[in-house]
Backbone as ProteinMPNN parsed JSONL, in Angstrom:
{"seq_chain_A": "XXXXXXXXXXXXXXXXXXXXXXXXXXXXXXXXXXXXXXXXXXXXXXXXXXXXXXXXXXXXXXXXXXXXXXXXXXXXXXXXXXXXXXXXXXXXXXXXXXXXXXXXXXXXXXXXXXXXXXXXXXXXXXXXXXXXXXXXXXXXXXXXXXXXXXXXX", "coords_chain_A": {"N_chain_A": [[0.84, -1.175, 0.0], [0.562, 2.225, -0.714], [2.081, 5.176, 0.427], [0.769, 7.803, 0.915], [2.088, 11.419, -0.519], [2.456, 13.721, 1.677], [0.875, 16.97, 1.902], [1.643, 20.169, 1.026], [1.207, 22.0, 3.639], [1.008, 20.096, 5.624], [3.13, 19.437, 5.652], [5.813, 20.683, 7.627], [8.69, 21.395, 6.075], [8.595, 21.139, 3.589], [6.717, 23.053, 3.756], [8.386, 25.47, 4.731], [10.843, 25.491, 2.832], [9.11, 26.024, 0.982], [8.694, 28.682, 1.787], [10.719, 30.072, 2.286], [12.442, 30.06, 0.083], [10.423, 31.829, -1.646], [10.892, 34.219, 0.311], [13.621, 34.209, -0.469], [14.187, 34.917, -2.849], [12.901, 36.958, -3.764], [14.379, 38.905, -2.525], [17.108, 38.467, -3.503], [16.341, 39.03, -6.469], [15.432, 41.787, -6.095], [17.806, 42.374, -5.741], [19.43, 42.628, -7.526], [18.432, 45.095, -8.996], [19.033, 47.067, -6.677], [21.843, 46.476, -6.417], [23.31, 48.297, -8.21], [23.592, 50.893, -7.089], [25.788, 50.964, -5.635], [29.558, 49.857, -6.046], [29.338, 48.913, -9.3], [30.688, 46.487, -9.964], [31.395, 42.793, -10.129], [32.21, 41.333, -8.048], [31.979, 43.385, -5.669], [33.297, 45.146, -3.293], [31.734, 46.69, -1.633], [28.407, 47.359, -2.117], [24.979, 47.727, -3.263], [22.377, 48.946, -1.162], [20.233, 46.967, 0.48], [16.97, 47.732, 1.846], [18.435, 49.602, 3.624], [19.499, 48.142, 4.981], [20.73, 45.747, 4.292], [23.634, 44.883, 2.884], [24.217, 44.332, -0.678], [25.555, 42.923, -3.714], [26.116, 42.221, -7.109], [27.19, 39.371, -7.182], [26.06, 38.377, -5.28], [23.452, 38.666, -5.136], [22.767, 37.024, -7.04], [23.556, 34.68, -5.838], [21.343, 34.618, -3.824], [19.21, 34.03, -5.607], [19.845, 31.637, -6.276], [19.526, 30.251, -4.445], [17.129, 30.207, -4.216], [15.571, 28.661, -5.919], [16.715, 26.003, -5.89], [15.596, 25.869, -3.026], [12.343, 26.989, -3.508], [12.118, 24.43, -5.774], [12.552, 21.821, -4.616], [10.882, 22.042, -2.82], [8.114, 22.135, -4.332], [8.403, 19.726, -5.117], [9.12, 16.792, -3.333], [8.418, 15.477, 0.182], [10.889, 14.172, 1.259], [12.501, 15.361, -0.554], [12.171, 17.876, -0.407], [13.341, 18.16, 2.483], [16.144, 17.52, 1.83], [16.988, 19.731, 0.487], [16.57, 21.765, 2.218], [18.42, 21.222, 3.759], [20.874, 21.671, 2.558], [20.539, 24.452, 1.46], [20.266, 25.209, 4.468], [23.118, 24.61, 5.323], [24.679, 25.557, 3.162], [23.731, 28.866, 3.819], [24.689, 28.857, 6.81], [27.28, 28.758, 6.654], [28.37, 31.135, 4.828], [27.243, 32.869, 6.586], [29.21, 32.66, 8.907], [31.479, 33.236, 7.379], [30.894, 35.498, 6.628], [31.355, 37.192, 9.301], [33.479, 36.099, 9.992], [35.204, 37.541, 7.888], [33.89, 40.081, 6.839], [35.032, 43.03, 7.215], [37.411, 42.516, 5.401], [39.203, 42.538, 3.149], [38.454, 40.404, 1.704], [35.67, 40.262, 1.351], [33.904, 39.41, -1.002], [31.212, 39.738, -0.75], [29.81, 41.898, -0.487], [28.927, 42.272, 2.327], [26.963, 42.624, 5.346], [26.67, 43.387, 8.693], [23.844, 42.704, 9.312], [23.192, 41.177, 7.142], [24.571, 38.88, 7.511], [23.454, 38.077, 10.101], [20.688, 37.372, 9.372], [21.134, 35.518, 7.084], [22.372, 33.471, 9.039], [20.504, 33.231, 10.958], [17.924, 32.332, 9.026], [19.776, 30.036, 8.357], [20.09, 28.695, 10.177], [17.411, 27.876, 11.137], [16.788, 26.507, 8.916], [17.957, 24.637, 9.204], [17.548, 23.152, 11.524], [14.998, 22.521, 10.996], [15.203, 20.724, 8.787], [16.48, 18.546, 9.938], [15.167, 17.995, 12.383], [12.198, 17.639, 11.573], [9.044, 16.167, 10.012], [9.861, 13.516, 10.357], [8.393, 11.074, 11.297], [6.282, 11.445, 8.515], [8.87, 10.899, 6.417], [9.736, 8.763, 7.963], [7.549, 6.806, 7.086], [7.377, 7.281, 4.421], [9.25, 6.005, 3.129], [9.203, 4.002, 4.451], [7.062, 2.481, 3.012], [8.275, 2.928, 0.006], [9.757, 0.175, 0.634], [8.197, -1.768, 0.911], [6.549, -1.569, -1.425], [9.046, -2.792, -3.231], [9.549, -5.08, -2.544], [7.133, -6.692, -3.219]], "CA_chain_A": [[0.0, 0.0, 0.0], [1.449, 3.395, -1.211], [1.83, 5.635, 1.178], [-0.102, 9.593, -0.128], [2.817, 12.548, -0.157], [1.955, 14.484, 2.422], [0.842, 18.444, 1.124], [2.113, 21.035, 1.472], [0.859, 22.192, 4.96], [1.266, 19.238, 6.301], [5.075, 19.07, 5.433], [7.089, 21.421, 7.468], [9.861, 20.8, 5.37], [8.042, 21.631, 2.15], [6.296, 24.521, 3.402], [9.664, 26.455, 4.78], [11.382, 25.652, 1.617], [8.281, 27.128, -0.281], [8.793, 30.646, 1.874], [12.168, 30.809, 2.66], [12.648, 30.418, -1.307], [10.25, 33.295, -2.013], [11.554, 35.527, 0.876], [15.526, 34.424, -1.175], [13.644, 35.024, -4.5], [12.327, 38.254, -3.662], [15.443, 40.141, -2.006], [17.355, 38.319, -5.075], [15.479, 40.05, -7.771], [15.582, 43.251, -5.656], [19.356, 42.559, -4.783], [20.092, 43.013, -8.718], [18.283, 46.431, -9.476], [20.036, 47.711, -6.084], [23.005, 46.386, -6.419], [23.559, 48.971, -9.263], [23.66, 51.451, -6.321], [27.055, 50.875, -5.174], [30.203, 50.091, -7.082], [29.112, 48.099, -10.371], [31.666, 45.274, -10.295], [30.326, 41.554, -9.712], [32.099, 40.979, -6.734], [32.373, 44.76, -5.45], [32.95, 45.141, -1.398], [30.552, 47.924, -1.62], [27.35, 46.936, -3.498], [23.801, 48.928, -2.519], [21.973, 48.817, -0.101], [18.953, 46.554, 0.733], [16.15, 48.184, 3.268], [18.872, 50.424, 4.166], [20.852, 47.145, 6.138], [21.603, 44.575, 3.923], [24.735, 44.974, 1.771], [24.11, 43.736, -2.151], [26.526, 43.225, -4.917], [25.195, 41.261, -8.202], [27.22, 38.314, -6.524], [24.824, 37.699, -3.299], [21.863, 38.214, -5.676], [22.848, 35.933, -7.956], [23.477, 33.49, -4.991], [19.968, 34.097, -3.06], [18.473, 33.706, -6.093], [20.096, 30.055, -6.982], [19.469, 29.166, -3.329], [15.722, 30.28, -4.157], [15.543, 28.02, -6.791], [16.725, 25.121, -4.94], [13.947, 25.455, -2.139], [11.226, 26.144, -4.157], [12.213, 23.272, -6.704], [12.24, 21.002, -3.783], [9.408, 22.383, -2.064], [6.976, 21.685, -4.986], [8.95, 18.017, -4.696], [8.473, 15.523, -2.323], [8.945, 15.841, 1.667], [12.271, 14.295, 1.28], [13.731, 16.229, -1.18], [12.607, 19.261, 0.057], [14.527, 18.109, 3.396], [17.298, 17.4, 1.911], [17.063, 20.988, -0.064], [16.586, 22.811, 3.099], [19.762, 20.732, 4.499], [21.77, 22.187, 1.532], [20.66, 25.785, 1.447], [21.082, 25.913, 5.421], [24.652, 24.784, 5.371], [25.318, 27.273, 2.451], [23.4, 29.715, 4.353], [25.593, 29.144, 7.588], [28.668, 29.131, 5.889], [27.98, 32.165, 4.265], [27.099, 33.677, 8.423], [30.599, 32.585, 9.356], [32.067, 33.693, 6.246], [30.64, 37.266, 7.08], [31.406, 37.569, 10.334], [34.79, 36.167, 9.839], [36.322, 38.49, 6.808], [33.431, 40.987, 6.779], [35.996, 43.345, 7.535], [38.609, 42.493, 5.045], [39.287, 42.498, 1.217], [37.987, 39.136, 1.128], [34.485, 40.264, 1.81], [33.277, 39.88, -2.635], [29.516, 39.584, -1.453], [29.427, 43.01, 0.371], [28.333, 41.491, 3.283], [26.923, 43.705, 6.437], [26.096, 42.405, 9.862], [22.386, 42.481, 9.196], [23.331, 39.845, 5.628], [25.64, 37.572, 8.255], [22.719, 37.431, 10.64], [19.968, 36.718, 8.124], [22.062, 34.202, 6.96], [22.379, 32.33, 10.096], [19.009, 32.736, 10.942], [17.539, 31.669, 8.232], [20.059, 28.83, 7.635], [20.006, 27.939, 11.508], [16.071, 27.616, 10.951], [16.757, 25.619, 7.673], [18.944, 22.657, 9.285], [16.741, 22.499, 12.532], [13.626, 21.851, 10.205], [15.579, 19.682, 7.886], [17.115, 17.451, 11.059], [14.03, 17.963, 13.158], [10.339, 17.781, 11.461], [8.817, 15.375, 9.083], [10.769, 12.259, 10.363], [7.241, 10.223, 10.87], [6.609, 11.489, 7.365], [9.874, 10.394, 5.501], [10.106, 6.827, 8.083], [6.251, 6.102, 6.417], [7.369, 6.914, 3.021], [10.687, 5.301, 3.204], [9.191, 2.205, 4.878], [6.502, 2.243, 1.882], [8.961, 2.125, -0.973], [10.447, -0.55, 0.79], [7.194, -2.483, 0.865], [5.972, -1.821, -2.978], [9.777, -2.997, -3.98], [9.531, -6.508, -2.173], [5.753, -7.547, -3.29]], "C_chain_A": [[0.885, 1.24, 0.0], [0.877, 4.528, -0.189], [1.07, 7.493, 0.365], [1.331, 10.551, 0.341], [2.211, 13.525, 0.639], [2.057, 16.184, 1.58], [1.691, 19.268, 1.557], [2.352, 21.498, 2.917], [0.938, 20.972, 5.548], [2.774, 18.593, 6.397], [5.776, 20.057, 6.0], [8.326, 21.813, 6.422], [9.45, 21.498, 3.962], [7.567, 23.661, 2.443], [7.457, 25.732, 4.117], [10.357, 26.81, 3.801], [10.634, 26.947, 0.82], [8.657, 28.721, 0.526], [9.839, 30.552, 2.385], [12.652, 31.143, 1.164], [11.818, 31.928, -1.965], [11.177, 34.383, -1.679], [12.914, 35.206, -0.216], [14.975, 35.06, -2.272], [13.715, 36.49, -4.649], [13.427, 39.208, -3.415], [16.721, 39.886, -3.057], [17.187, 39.299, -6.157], [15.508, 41.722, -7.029], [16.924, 43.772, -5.47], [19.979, 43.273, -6.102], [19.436, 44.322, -9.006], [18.754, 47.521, -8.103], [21.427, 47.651, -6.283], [24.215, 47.832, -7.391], [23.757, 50.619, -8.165], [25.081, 51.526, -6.195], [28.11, 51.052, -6.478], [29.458, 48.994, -8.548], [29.716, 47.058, -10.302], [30.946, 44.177, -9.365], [30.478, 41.172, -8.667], [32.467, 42.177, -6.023], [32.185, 44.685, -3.733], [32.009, 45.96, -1.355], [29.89, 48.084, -2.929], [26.292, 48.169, -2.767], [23.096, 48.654, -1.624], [20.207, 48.192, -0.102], [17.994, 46.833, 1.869], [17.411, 49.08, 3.886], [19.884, 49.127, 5.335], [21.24, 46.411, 5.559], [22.143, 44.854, 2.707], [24.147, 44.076, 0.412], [25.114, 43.614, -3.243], [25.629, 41.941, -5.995], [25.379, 39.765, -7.615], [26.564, 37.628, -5.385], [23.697, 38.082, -4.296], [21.531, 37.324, -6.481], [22.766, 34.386, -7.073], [22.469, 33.503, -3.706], [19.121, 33.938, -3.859], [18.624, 32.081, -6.564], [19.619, 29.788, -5.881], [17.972, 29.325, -3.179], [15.327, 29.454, -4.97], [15.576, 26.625, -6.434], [15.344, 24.9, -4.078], [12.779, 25.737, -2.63], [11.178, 24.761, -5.283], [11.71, 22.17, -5.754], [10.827, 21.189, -3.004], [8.639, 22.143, -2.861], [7.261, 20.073, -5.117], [8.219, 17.505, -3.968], [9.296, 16.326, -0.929], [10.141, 15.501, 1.474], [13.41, 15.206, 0.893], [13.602, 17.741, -0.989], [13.597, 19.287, 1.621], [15.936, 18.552, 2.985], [17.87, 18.981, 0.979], [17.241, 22.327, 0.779], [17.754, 22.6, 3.991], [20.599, 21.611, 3.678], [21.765, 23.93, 1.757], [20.98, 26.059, 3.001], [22.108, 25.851, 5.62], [24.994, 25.878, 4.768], [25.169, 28.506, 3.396], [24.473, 30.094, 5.577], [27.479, 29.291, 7.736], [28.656, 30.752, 5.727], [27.977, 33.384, 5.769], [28.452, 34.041, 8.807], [31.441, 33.472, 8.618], [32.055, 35.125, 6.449], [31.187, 37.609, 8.448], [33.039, 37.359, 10.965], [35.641, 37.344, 9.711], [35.202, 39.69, 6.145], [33.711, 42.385, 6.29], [37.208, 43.766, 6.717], [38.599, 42.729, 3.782], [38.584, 41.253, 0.659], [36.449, 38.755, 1.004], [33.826, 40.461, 0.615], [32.004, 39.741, -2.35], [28.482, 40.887, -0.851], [28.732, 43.246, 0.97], [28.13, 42.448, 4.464], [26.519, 42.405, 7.329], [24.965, 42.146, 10.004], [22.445, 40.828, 7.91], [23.809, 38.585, 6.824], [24.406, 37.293, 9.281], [21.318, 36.685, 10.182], [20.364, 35.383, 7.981], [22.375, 32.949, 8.24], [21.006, 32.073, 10.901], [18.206, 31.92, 10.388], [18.226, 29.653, 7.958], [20.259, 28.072, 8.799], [18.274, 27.33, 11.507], [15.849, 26.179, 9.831], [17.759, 24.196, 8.356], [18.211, 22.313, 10.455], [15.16, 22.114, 11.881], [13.848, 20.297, 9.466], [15.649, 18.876, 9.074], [15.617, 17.14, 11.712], [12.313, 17.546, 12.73], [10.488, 16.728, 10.168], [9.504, 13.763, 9.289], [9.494, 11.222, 10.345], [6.56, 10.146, 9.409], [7.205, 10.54, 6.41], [10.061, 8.958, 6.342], [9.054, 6.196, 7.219], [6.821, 5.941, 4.874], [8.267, 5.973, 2.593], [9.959, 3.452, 3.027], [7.864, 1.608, 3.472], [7.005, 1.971, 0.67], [9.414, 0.864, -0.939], [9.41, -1.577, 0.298], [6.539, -2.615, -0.443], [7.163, -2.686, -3.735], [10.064, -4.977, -3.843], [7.83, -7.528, -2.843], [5.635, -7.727, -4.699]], "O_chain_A": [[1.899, 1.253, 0.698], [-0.31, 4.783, 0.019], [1.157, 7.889, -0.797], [1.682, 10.441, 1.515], [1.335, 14.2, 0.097], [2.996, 16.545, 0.87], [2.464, 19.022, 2.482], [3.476, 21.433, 3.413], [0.858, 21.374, 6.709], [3.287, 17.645, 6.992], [6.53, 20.612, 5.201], [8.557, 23.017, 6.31], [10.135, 22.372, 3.431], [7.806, 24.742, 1.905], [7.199, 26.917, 3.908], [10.644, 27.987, 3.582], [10.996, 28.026, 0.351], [8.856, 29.742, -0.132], [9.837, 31.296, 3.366], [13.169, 32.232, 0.914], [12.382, 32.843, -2.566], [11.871, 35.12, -2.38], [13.207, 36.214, -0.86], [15.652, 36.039, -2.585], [14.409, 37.112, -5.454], [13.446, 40.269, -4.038], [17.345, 40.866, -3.463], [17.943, 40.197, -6.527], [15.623, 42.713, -7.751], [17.286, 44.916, -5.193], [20.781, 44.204, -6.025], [20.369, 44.951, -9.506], [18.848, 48.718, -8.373], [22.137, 48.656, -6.317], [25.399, 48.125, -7.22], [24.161, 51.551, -8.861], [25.556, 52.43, -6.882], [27.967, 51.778, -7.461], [28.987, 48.017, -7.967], [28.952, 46.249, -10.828], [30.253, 44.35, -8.363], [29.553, 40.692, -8.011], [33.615, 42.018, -5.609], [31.206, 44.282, -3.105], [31.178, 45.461, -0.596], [30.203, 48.509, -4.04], [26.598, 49.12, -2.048], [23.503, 47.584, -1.171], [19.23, 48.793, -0.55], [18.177, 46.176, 2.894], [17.146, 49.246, 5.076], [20.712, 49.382, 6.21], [22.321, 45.999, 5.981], [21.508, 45.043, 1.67], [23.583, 43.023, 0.709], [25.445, 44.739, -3.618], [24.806, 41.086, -5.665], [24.437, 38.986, -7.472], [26.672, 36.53, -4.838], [22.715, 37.43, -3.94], [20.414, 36.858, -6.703], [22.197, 33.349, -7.414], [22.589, 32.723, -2.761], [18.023, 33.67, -3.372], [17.722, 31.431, -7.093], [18.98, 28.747, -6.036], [17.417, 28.758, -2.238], [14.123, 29.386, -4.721], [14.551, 25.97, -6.623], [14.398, 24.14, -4.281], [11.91, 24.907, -2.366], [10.104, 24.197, -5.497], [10.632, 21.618, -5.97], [9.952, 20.359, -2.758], [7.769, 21.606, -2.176], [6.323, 19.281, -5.211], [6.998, 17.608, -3.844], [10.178, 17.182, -0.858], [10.87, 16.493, 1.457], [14.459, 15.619, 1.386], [14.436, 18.611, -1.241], [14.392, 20.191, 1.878], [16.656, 19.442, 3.436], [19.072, 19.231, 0.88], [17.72, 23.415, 0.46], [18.129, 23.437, 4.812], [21.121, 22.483, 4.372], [22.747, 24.572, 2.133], [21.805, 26.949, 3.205], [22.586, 26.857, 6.144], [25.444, 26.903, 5.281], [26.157, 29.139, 3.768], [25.062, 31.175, 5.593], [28.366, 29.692, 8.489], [28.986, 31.467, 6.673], [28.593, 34.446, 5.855], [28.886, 35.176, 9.005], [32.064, 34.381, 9.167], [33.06, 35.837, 6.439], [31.512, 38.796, 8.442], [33.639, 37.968, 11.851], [36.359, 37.957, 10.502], [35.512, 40.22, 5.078], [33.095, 42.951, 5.387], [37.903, 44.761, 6.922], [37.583, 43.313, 3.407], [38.222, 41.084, -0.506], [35.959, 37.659, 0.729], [33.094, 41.45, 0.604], [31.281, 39.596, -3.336], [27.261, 41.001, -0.744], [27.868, 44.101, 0.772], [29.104, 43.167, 4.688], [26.233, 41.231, 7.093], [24.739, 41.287, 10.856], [21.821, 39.77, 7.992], [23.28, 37.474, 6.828], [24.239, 36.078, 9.387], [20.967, 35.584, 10.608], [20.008, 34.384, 8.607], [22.544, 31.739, 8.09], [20.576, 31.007, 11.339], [17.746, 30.926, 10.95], [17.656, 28.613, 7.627], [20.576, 26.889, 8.677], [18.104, 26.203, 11.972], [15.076, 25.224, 9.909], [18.053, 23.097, 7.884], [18.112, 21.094, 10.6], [14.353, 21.407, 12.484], [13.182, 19.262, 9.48], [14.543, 18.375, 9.272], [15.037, 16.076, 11.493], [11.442, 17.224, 13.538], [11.501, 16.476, 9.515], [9.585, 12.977, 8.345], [9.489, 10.466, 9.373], [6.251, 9.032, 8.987], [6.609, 9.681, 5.76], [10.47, 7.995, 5.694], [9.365, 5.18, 6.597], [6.789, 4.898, 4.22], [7.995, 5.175, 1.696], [10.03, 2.47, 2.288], [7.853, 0.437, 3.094], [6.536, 1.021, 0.043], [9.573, 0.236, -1.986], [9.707, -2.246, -0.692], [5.964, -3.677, -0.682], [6.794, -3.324, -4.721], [10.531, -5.795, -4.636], [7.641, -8.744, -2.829], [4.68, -8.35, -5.163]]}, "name": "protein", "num_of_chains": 1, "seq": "XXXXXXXXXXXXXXXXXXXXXXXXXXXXXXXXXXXXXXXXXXXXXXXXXXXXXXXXXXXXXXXXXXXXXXXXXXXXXXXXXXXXXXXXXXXXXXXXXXXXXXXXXXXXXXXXXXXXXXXXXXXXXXXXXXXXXXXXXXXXXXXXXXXXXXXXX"}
C-alpha cells in the first residue's frame, strides 16, 4: 500500500522551503536592481543597499536567487527532497554567516556582506537545518518504509 505525499501544509519541510525560497527570490530580484547602487563590479565590497541594512553586490543576488531556486524546486517536490534541499541551502546559508562575520571586515568580503546579511544568513540557515534534522521524520520513516514495501511484493 502506497503511502499519499503528504501536502504542502502538512510538510514542514516543504512549506519552509516554499517561503524561505520566495523571501531568497524576492530580495534576489531586488538585490540586482540595487546592487547597481554601489560600485558596479560583480564581486564589489561595496554593493547597494537593501532596506537600508543589507549589503548587495550582483554576486549575493545571484546566490539568493540560486538558493531560491533550490527550495522552491524542492518544495513543490516531495517531503524528502525538500529536506534534503533545506539541508543544503542551510549549510550554504551558515557558511555564508561565518564567512561574514569572519572576513566581513577584510578584502575578502566579494559579497558586500553587512552584519544584518551575516545574521539573516544564520538565521535563516540555523532555521533551515533544525527543520531539515528535526520535522517530518514520521513522514519520511512512512514513506521510506513504503517504498520498501511496494519494492519486495
Amino acid at each position: 500500500m502506497a503511502i499519499k505525499e503528504p501536502s504542502i501544509t502538512a510538510s514542514p519541510n516543504r512549506g519552509l522551503a516554499l517561503t524561505a525560497g520566495a523571501l531568497l527570490a524576492l530580495w534576489g530580484f531586488l538585490g540586482f536592481f540595487l546592487a547597481a547602487d554601489g560600485d558596479p563590479g560583480f564581486f564589489s565590497r561595496q554593493g547597494g543597499m537593501l532596506w537600508n541594512a543589507f549589503g548587495v553586490n550582483p554576486a549575493m543576488a545571484l546566490l539568493w536567487v540560486l538558493l531560491a531556486m533550490v527550495l522552491l524546486i524542492t518544495g513543490l517536490g516531495t517531503t524528502i527532497g525538500s529536506r534534503n534541499g533545506n539541508l543544503l541551502v542551510g549549510i550554504v546559508l551558515v557558511v555564508m554567516a561565518v564567512y561574514g562575520f569572519a572576513l566581513g571586515n577584510t578584502s575578502a568580503n566579494v559579497f558586500a556582506l553587512t552584519f544584518a546579511d551575516n545574521l539573516f544568513h544564520a538565521i535563516v540557515g540555523v532555521v533551515l537545518l533544525l527543520t531539515a534534522f528535526g520535522a517530518d521524520r514520521e513522514n519520511i520513516r512512512a514513506i521510506r518504509g513504503s517504498r520498501r514495501m511496494d519494492t519486495t511484493v
